[in-house]
Tab-separated table of N, CA and C in Angstrom:
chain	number	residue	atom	x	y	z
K	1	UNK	N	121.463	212.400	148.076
K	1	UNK	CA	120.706	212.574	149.312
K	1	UNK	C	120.648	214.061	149.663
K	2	UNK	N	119.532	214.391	149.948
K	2	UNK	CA	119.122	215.814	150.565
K	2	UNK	C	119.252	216.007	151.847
K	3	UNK	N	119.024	216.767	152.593
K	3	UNK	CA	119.121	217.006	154.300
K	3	UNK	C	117.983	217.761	154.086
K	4	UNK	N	116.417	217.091	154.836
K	4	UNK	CA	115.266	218.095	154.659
K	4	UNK	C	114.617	218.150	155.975
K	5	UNK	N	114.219	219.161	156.185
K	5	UNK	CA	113.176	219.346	157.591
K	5	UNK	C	112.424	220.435	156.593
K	6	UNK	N	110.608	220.811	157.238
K	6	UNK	CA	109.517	221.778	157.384
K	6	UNK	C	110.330	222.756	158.227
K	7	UNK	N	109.876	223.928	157.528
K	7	UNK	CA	110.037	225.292	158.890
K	7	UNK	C	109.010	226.410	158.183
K	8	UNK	N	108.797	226.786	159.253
K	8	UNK	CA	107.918	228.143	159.410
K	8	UNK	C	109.237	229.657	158.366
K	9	UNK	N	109.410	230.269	157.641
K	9	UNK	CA	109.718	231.409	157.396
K	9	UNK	C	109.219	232.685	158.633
K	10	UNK	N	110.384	233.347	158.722
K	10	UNK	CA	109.882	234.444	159.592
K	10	UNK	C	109.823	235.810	158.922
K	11	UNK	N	109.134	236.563	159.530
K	11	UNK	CA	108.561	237.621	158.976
K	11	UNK	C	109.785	238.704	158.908
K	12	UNK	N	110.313	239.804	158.332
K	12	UNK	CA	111.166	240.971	158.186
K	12	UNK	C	111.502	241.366	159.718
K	13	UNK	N	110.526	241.699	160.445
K	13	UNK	CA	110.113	242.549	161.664
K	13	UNK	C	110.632	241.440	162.596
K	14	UNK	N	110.338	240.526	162.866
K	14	UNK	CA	110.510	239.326	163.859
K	14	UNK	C	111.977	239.071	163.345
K	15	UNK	N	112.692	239.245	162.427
K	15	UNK	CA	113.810	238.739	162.525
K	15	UNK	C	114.847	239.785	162.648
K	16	UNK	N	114.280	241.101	162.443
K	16	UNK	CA	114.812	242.695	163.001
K	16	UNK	C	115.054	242.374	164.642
K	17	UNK	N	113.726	241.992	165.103
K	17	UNK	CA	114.052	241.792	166.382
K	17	UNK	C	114.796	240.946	166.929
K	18	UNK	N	115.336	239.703	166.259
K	18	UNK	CA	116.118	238.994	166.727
K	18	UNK	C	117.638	239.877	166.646
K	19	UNK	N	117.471	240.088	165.644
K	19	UNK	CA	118.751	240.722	165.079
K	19	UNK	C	119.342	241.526	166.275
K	20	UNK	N	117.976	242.094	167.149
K	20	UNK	CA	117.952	243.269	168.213
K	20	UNK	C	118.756	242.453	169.375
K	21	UNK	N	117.751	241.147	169.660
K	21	UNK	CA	118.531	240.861	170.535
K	21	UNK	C	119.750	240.340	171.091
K	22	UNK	N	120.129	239.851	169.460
K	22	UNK	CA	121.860	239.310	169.003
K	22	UNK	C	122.629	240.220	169.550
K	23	UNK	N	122.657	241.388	169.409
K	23	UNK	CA	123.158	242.842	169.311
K	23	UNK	C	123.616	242.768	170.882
K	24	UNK	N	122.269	242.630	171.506
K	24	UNK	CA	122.309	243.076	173.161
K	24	UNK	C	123.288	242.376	173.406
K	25	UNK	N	123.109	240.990	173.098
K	25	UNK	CA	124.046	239.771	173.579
K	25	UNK	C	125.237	239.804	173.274
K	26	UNK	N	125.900	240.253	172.145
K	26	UNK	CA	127.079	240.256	171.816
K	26	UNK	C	127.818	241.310	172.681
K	27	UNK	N	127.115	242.232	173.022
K	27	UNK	CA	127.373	243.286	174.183
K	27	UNK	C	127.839	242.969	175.244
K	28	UNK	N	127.053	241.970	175.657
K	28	UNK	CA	126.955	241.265	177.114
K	28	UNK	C	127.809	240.508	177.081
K	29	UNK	N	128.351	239.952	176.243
K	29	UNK	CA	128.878	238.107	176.376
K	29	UNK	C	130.341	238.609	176.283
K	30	UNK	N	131.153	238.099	177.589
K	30	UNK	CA	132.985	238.276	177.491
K	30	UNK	C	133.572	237.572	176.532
K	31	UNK	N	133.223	236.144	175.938
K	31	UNK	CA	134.322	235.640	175.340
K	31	UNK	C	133.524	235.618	173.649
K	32	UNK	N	134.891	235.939	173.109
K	32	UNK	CA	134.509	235.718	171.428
K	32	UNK	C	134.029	234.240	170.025
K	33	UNK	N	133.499	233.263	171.368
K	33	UNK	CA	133.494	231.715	170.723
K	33	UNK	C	132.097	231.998	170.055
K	34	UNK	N	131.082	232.819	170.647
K	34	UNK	CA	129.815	233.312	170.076
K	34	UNK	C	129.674	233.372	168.666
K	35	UNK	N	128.949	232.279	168.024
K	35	UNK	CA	128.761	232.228	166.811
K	35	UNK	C	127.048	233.184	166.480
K	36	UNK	N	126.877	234.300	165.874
K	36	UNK	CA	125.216	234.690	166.078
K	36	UNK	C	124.559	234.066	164.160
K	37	UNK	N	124.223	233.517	164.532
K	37	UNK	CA	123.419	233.346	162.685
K	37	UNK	C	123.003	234.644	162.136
K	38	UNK	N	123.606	234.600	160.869
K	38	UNK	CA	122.276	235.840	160.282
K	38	UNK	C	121.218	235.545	160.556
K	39	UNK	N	120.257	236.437	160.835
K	39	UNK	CA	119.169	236.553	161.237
K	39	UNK	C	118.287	236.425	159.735
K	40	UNK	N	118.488	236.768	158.630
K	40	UNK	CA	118.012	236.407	157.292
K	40	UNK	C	117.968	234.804	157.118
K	41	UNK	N	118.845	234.069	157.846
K	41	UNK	CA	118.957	232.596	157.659
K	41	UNK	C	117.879	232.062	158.621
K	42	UNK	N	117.262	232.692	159.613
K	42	UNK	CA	116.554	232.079	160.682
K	42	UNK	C	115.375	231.868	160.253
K	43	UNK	N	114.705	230.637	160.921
K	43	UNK	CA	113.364	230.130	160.551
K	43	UNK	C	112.920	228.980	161.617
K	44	UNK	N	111.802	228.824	161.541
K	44	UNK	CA	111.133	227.997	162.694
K	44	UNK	C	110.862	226.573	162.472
K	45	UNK	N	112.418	225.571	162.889
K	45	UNK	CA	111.863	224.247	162.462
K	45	UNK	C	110.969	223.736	163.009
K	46	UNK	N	110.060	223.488	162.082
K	46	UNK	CA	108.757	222.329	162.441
K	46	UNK	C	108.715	220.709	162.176
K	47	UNK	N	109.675	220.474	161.875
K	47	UNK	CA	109.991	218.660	161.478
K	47	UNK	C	111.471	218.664	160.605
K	48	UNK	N	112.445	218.177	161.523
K	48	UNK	CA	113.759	217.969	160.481
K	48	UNK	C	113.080	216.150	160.419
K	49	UNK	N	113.687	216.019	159.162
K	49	UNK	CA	113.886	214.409	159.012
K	49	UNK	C	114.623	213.975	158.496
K	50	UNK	N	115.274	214.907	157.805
K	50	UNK	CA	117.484	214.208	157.895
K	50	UNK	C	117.257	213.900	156.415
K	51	UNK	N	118.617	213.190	156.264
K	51	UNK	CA	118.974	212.693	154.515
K	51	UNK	C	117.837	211.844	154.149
K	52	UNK	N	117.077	212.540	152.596
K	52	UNK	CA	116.363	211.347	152.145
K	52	UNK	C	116.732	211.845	150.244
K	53	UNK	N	116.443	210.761	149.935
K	53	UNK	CA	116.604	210.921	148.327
K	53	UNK	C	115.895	211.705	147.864
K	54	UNK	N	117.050	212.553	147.127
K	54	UNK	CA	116.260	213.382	145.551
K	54	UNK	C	114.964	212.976	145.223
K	55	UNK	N	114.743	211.534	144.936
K	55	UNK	CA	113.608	211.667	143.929
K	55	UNK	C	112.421	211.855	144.754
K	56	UNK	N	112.484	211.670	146.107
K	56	UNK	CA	111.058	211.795	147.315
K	56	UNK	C	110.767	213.286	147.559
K	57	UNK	N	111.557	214.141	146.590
K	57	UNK	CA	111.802	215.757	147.176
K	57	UNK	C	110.428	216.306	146.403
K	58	UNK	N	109.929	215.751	145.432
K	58	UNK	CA	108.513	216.425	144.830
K	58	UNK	C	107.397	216.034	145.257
K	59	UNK	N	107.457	215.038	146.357
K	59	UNK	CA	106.724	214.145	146.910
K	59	UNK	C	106.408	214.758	148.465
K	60	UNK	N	107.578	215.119	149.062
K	60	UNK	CA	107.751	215.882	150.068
K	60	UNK	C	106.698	217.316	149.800
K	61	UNK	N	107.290	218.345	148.855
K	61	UNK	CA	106.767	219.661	148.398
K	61	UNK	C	105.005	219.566	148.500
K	62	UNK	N	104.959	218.206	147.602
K	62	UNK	CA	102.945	218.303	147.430
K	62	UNK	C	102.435	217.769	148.848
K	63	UNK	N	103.501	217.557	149.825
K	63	UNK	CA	102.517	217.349	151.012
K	63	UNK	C	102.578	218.498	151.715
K	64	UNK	N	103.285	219.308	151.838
K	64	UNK	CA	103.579	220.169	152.437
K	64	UNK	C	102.350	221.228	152.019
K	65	UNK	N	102.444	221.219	150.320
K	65	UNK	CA	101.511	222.389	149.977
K	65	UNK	C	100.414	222.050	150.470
K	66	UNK	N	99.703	220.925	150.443
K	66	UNK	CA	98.828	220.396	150.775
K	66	UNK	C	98.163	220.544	152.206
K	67	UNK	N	99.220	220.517	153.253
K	67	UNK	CA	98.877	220.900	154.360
K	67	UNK	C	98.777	222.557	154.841
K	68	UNK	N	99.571	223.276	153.894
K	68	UNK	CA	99.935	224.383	154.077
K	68	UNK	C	98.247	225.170	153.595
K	69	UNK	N	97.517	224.811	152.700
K	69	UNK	CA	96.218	224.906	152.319
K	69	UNK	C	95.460	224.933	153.307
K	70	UNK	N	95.606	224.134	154.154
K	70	UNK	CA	94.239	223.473	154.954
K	70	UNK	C	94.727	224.796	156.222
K	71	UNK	N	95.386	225.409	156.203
K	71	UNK	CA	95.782	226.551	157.222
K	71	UNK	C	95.550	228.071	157.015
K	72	UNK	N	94.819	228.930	157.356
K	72	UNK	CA	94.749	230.353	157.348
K	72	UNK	C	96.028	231.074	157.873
K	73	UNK	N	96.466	231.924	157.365
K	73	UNK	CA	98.101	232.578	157.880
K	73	UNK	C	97.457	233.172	159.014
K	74	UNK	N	98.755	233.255	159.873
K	74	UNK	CA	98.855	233.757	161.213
K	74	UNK	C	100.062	234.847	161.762
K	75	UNK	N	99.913	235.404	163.298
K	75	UNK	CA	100.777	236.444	163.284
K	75	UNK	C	101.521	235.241	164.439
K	76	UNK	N	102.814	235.154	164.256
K	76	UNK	CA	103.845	234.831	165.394
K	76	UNK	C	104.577	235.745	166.087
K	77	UNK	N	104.757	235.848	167.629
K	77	UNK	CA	105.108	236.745	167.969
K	77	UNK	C	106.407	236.314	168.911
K	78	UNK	N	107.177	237.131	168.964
K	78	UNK	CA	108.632	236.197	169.984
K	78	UNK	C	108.915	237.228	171.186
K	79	UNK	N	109.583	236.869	172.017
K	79	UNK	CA	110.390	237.486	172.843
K	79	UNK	C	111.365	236.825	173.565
K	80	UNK	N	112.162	238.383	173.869
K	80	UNK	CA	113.478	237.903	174.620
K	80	UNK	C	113.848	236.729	174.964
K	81	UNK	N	115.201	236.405	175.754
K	81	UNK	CA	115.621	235.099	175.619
K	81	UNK	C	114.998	234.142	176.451
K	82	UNK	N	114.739	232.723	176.038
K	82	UNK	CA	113.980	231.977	177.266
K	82	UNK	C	114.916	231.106	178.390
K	83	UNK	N	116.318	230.745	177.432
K	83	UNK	CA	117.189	229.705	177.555
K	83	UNK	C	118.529	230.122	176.622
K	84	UNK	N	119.713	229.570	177.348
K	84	UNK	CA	120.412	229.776	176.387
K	84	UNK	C	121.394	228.650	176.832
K	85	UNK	N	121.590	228.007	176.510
K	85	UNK	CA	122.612	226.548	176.409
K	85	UNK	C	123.879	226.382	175.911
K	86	UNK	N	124.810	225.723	175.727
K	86	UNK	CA	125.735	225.615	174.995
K	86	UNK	C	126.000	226.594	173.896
K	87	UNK	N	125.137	225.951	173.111
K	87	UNK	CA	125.178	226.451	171.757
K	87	UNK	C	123.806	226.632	170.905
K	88	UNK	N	122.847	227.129	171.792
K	88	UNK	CA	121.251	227.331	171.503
K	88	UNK	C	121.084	228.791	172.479
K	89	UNK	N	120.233	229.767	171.674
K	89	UNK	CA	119.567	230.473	171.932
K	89	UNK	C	118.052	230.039	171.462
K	90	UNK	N	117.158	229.965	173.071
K	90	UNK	CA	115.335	229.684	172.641
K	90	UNK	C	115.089	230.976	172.848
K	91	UNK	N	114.300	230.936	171.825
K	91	UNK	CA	112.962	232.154	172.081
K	91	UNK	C	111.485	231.462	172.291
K	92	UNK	N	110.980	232.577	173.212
K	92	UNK	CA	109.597	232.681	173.413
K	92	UNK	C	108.460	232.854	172.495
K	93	UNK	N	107.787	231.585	172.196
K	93	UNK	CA	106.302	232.165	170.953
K	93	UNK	C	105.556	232.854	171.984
K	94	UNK	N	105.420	233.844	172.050
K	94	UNK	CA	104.047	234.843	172.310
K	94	UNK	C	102.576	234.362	171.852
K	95	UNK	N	102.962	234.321	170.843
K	95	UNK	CA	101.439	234.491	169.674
K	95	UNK	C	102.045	233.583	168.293
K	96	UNK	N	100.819	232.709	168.181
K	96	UNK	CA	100.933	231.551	167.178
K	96	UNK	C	101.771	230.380	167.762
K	97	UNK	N	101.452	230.145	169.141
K	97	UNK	CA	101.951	228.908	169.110
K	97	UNK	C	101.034	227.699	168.903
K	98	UNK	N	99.739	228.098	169.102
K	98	UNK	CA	98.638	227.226	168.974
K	98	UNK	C	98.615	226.608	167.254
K	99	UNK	N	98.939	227.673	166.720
K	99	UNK	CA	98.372	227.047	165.325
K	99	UNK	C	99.998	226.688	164.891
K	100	UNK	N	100.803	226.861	165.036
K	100	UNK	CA	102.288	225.971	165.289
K	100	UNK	C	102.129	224.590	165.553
K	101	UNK	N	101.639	223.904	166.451
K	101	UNK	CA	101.197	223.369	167.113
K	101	UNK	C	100.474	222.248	166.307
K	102	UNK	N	99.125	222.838	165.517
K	102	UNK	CA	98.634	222.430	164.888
K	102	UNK	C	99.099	221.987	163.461
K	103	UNK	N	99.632	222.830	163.189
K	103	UNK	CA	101.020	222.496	161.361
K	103	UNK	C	102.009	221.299	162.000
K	104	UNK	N	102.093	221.288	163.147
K	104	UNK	CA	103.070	220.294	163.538
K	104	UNK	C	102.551	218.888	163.576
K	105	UNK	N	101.377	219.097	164.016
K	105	UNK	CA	101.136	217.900	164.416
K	105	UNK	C	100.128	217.233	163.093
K	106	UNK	N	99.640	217.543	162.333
K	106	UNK	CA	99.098	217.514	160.922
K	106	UNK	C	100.389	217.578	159.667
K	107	UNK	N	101.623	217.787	160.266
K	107	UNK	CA	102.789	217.385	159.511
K	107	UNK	C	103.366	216.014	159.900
K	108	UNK	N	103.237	215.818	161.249
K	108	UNK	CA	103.670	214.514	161.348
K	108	UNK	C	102.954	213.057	161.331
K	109	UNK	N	101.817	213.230	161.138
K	109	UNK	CA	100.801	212.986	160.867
K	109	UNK	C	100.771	212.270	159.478
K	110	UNK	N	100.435	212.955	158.543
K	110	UNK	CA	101.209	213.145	157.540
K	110	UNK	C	102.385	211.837	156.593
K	111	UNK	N	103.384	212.718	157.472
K	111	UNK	CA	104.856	212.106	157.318
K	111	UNK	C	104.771	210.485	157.795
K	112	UNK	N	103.952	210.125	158.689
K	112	UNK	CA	104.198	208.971	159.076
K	112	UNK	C	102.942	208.206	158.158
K	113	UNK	N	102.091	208.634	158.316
K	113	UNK	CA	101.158	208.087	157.086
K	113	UNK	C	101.401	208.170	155.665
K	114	UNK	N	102.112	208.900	155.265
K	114	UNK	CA	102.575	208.673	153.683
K	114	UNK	C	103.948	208.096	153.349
K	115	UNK	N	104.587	208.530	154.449
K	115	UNK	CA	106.235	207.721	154.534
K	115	UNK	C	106.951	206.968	155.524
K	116	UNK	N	105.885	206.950	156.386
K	116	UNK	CA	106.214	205.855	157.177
K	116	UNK	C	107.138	206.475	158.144
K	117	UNK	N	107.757	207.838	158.241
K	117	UNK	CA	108.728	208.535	158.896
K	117	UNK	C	107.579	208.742	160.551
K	118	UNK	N	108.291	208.630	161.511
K	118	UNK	CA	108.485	209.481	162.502
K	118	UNK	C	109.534	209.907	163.506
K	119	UNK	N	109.288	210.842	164.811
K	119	UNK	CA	110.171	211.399	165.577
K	119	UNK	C	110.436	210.717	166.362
């Protein structure tokens, strides 16, 4: 069994800036329980759907490419913090949330029409 979700990859620059604002925060924050992710590990989930078998994993890939086709690339843009919870830092989409939006919902779409999966 695999553990699979869709995500967006983020760009060099957008994850510099996160990196930026980790920085501030670790500044700010009194106690040391603060876990910050590399910022190289960060990416924009667009559909987790949890453990499914190996053999559905090439099956998964050609839908993905498939949808990933039917899309023109875009610029995403973030800012500062929106929320910060427990154990979540949100950021703000600026720019590209519309067509986010649209990969999302043409992924689940998708997912429930070819595998019967939904959220």
């Amino acid at each position: 069994m695999k553990r699979l979700f869709f995500a967006l990859e983020l760009e060099a620059e957008t994850k510099a800036g996160i990196r930026q604002i980790q920085s501030s925060l670790k500044s700010q924050l009194k106690f040391d329980e603060v876990r910050f992710i590399n910022p190289e590990n960060l990416h924009l989930t667009l559909y987790f759907i949890g453990d499914q078998s190996e053999s559905k994993l090439e099956k998964f890939q050609s839908l993905v490419r498939n949808i990933a086709a039917e899309f023109n690339a875009f610029e995403i843009s973030i800012a500062g913090r929106s929320n910060i919870t427990a154990n979540v830092l949100a950021m703000d989409i600026l720019r590209g949330s519309r067509e986010i939006i649209r990969i999302q919902s043409a992924l689940a779409e998708k997912l429930l029409q070819d595998f019967g999966i939904s959220d």
